[in-house]
PDB file of C-alpha atoms in Angstrom:
ATOM      1  CA  MET A   1      -0.424  22.471  17.844  1.00 58.00           C
ATOM      2  CA  THR A   2       1.656  20.436  20.323  1.00 56.00           C
ATOM      3  CA  SER A   3       1.592  17.065  22.126  1.00 58.00           C
ATOM      4  CA  LYS A   4       1.319  16.982  25.862  1.00 61.00           C
ATOM      5  CA  ASP A   5       5.201  16.766  25.802  1.00 63.00           C
ATOM      6  CA  ASN A   6       5.338  20.134  24.075  1.00 64.00           C
ATOM      7  CA  ILE A   7       6.482  18.720  20.771  1.00 65.00           C
ATOM      8  CA  ALA A   8       5.150  20.663  17.778  1.00 66.00           C
ATOM      9  CA  LEU A   9       3.088  18.445  15.477  1.00 72.00           C
ATOM     10  CA  GLU A  10       3.071  18.991  11.800  1.00 78.00           C
ATOM     11  CA  GLY A  11       0.186  17.864   9.582  1.00 85.00           C
ATOM     12  CA  VAL A  12      -2.407  17.663  12.337  1.00 89.00           C
ATOM     13  CA  ASN A  13      -5.990  17.413  10.842  1.00 92.00           C
ATOM     14  CA  ILE A  14      -8.232  20.165  11.975  1.00 91.00           C
ATOM     15  CA  TYR A  15     -11.922  20.230  10.714  1.00 90.00           C
ATOM     16  CA  PHE A  16     -15.440  21.136  11.616  1.00 87.00           C
ATOM     17  CA  ASP A  17     -17.027  17.792  12.437  1.00 85.00           C
ATOM     18  CA  GLY A  18     -19.610  16.764   9.794  1.00 80.00           C
ATOM     19  CA  THR A  19     -18.450  19.301   7.194  1.00 81.00           C
ATOM     20  CA  THR A  20     -15.793  19.601   4.499  1.00 82.00           C
ATOM     21  CA  ILE A  21     -14.239  22.679   6.181  1.00 84.00           C
ATOM     22  CA  SER A  22     -10.693  21.516   7.045  1.00 88.00           C
ATOM     23  CA  THR A  23      -7.001  22.338   7.186  1.00 91.00           C
ATOM     24  CA  VAL A  24      -3.761  20.959   8.525  1.00 91.00           C
ATOM     25  CA  SER A  25      -1.194  22.463  10.896  1.00 88.00           C
ATOM     26  CA  ASP A  26       2.220  23.734   9.677  1.00 87.00           C
ATOM     27  CA  VAL A  27       5.701  22.731  10.888  1.00 84.00           C
ATOM     28  CA  ASN A  28       5.245  24.885  14.070  1.00 83.00           C
ATOM     29  CA  GLY A  29       1.823  23.408  14.805  1.00 82.00           C
ATOM     30  CA  ASN A  30       0.037  26.594  13.669  1.00 85.00           C
ATOM     31  CA  PHE A  31      -3.130  26.606  11.529  1.00 86.00           C
ATOM     32  CA  THR A  32      -5.870  28.865  10.203  1.00 87.00           C
ATOM     33  CA  ILE A  33      -9.339  27.586   9.429  1.00 86.00           C
ATOM     34  CA  LYS A  34     -12.358  29.402   7.962  1.00 82.00           C
ATOM     35  CA  TYR A  35     -14.925  29.770  10.634  1.00 74.00           C
ATOM     36  CA  GLU A  36     -18.558  29.937   9.610  1.00 70.00           C
ATOM     37  CA  PRO A  37     -20.940  30.636  12.564  1.00 68.00           C
ATOM     38  CA  ASN A  38     -23.824  28.888  10.838  1.00 68.00           C
ATOM     39  CA  ALA A  39     -21.824  25.646  10.268  1.00 63.00           C
ATOM     40  CA  ASN A  40     -21.323  22.888  12.769  1.00 60.00           C
ATOM     41  CA  ASN A  41     -19.243  24.479  15.493  1.00 75.00           C
ATOM     42  CA  ILE A  42     -17.586  21.275  16.797  1.00 87.00           C
ATOM     43  CA  LEU A  43     -13.889  21.602  15.939  1.00 89.00           C
ATOM     44  CA  ALA A  44     -12.128  18.276  15.711  1.00 91.00           C
ATOM     45  CA  ILE A  45      -8.393  17.931  15.938  1.00 92.00           C
ATOM     46  CA  SER A  46      -6.869  14.590  15.009  1.00 90.00           C
ATOM     47  CA  PHE A  47      -3.420  13.091  14.383  1.00 87.00           C
ATOM     48  CA  MET A  48      -2.404   9.428  14.075  1.00 81.00           C
ATOM     49  CA  GLY A  49      -1.206   8.060  17.352  1.00 80.00           C
ATOM     50  CA  TYR A  50      -3.005  10.737  19.421  1.00 84.00           C
ATOM     51  CA  GLN A  51      -6.460  11.054  20.872  1.00 87.00           C
ATOM     52  CA  THR A  52      -8.866  13.222  18.838  1.00 90.00           C
ATOM     53  CA  GLU A  53      -9.815  16.396  20.631  1.00 91.00           C
ATOM     54  CA  TYR A  54     -13.286  18.022  20.163  1.00 92.00           C
ATOM     55  CA  LEU A  55     -13.847  21.689  20.899  1.00 89.00           C
ATOM     56  CA  THR A  56     -17.465  22.821  21.257  1.00 86.00           C
ATOM     57  CA  SER A  57     -16.996  26.407  22.581  1.00 80.00           C
ATOM     58  CA  LEU A  58     -15.141  28.550  20.103  1.00 78.00           C
ATOM     59  CA  ASP A  59     -14.398  32.211  20.125  1.00 75.00           C
ATOM     60  CA  ALA A  60     -13.056  33.196  16.609  1.00 71.00           C
ATOM     61  CA  SER A  61     -11.504  36.337  18.136  1.00 77.00           C
ATOM     62  CA  LYS A  62      -9.138  34.443  20.422  1.00 80.00           C
ATOM     63  CA  PRO A  63      -6.212  32.148  19.486  1.00 80.00           C
ATOM     64  CA  LEU A  64      -6.486  28.520  20.462  1.00 81.00           C
ATOM     65  CA  ASN A  65      -3.774  26.604  22.337  1.00 83.00           C
ATOM     66  CA  ILE A  66      -4.375  22.840  21.826  1.00 84.00           C
ATOM     67  CA  ALA A  67      -2.253  20.005  23.184  1.00 84.00           C
ATOM     68  CA  LEU A  68      -2.926  16.385  22.089  1.00 86.00           C
ATOM     69  CA  THR A  69      -2.572  13.317  24.229  1.00 86.00           C
ATOM     70  CA  VAL A  70      -0.832  10.154  22.950  1.00 83.00           C
ATOM     71  CA  SER A  71      -3.308   7.422  22.285  1.00 78.00           C
ATOM     72  CA  LYS A  72      -2.786   4.215  24.213  1.00 72.00           C
ATOM     73  CA  ASN A  73      -4.511   2.054  21.562  1.00 63.00           C
ATOM     74  CA  GLU A  74      -2.393  -0.646  19.961  1.00 65.00           C
ATOM     75  CA  LEU A  75      -3.131  -2.541  16.862  1.00 63.00           C
ATOM     76  CA  LYS A  76      -2.464  -6.254  17.270  1.00 67.00           C
ATOM     77  CA  GLU A  77      -2.694  -7.323  13.613  1.00 70.00           C
ATOM     78  CA  VAL A  78      -3.891  -6.311  10.166  1.00 70.00           C
ATOM     79  CA  VAL A  79      -5.445  -9.053   8.040  1.00 73.00           C
ATOM     80  CA  ILE A  80      -5.261  -8.830   4.266  1.00 69.00           C
ATOM     81  CA  THR A  81      -6.976 -11.501   2.234  1.00 71.00           C
ATOM     82  CA  THR A  82      -5.667 -12.440  -1.182  1.00 64.00           C
ATOM     83  CA  ASN A  83      -5.124 -15.464  -3.462  1.00 62.00           C
ATOM     84  CA  GLU A  84      -1.556 -14.781  -4.568  1.00 63.00           C
ATOM     85  CA  LEU A  85       1.826 -15.303  -3.085  1.00 75.00           C
ATOM     86  CA  PHE A  86       3.928 -12.155  -2.352  1.00 76.00           C
ATOM     87  CA  THR A  87       7.405 -10.849  -2.116  1.00 83.00           C
ATOM     88  CA  ARG A  88       8.227  -8.987   1.144  1.00 83.00           C
ATOM     89  CA  GLU A  89       7.961  -5.687  -0.776  1.00 87.00           C
ATOM     90  CA  GLN A  90       4.466  -6.586  -1.990  1.00 86.00           C
ATOM     91  CA  LYS A  91       3.465  -7.472   1.494  1.00 85.00           C
ATOM     92  CA  LEU A  92       4.782  -4.146   2.863  1.00 85.00           C
ATOM     93  CA  LYS A  93       2.969  -2.210   0.134  1.00 86.00           C
ATOM     94  CA  LEU A  94      -0.355  -3.921   0.903  1.00 83.00           C
ATOM     95  CA  PHE A  95       0.199  -3.409   4.678  1.00 83.00           C
ATOM     96  CA  ARG A  96       0.932   0.321   4.190  1.00 83.00           C
ATOM     97  CA  GLU A  97      -2.303   0.711   2.164  1.00 84.00           C
ATOM     98  CA  TYR A  98      -4.492  -1.084   4.675  1.00 81.00           C
ATOM     99  CA  PHE A  99      -2.786   0.145   7.919  1.00 80.00           C
ATOM    100  CA  LEU A 100      -2.003   3.757   6.925  1.00 81.00           C
ATOM    101  CA  GLY A 101      -4.701   4.335   4.239  1.00 82.00           C
ATOM    102  CA  LYS A 102      -4.564   6.009   0.892  1.00 81.00           C
ATOM    103  CA  THR A 103      -5.060   9.645   1.755  1.00 80.00           C
ATOM    104  CA  ASN A 104      -2.336  12.243   1.107  1.00 79.00           C
ATOM    105  CA  ASN A 105      -1.650  12.367   4.843  1.00 78.00           C
ATOM    106  CA  ALA A 106      -1.276   8.567   4.934  1.00 78.00           C
ATOM    107  CA  LYS A 107       1.021   8.590   1.897  1.00 78.00           C
ATOM    108  CA  SER A 108       3.302  11.053   3.716  1.00 79.00           C
ATOM    109  CA  SER A 109       3.455   8.787   6.868  1.00 80.00           C
ATOM    110  CA  VAL A 110       6.375   6.535   7.289  1.00 80.00           C
ATOM    111  CA  ILE A 111       6.860   3.419   9.420  1.00 80.00           C
ATOM    112  CA  LYS A 112      10.432   3.925  10.578  1.00 79.00           C
ATOM    113  CA  ASN A 113      11.170   0.372  11.621  1.00 80.00           C
ATOM    114  CA  GLU A 114       9.632  -1.640   8.709  1.00 83.00           C
ATOM    115  CA  SER A 115      12.530  -4.127   8.995  1.00 82.00           C
ATOM    116  CA  ASP A 116      10.968  -5.208  12.393  1.00 81.00           C
ATOM    117  CA  LEU A 117       7.648  -6.174  10.734  1.00 83.00           C
ATOM    118  CA  ARG A 118       7.092  -9.901  10.290  1.00 83.00           C
ATOM    119  CA  PHE A 119       4.463 -11.396   8.023  1.00 83.00           C
ATOM    120  CA  LYS A 120       2.881 -14.868   7.880  1.00 83.00           C
ATOM    121  CA  TYR A 121       0.923 -16.060   4.924  1.00 81.00           C
ATOM    122  CA  ASP A 122      -1.626 -18.825   5.333  1.00 81.00           C
ATOM    123  CA  LYS A 123      -1.923 -20.442   1.883  1.00 80.00           C
ATOM    124  CA  GLU A 124      -5.015 -22.466   2.830  1.00 82.00           C
ATOM    125  CA  LYS A 125      -7.034 -19.503   4.173  1.00 83.00           C
ATOM    126  CA  LEU A 126      -5.420 -16.947   1.795  1.00 80.00           C
ATOM    127  CA  VAL A 127      -4.720 -14.560   4.674  1.00 82.00           C
ATOM    128  CA  LEU A 128      -1.644 -12.428   5.194  1.00 81.00           C
ATOM    129  CA  ARG A 129      -0.956 -11.566   8.858  1.00 83.00           C
ATOM    130  CA  LEU A 130       1.359  -9.100  10.395  1.00 81.00           C
ATOM    131  CA  LEU A 131       2.944 -10.446  13.594  1.00 77.00           C
ATOM    132  CA  GLN A 132       3.837  -7.786  16.027  1.00 64.00           C
ATOM    133  CA  ILE A 133       7.432  -8.218  17.183  1.00 59.00           C
ATOM    134  CA  ASN A 134       8.385  -4.691  18.272  1.00 60.00           C
ATOM    135  CA  LEU A 135       6.497  -1.423  18.660  1.00 56.00           C
ATOM    136  CA  TRP A 136       5.884   0.440  15.435  1.00 54.00           C
ATOM    137  CA  LEU A 137       7.559   3.844  15.039  1.00 53.00           C
ATOM    138  CA  LEU A 138       5.520   6.281  12.887  1.00 53.00           C
TER     139      LEU A 138
END
């Protein structure tokens, strides 16, 4: 599994759409998945920051060569509602949970430039906002 820039992607999600049949790629971008001809045969390949690819024509006897394209979508803000005041670490923890999620894959993701993240808390509306200063590096 690679990006269009030929960078191997580790931990890419590969699954048959609408099923629980799934796997993830290894450090070299390789993967193996159990193919069941009677199951939904739409293979989905997804990775945070990249466009999801869907393959509808599969030949289990041939290897796949898949390259993912960087997604151009940008998240402007994440809003977290609460009634308490926070320390910066508490704000970061909540942001990680809401932005990255709570899955094992999300827990292994890292925002490399967390020091660039700026938060604003509105005490009247009880809303915590993330202000985008710089691009986020994941």
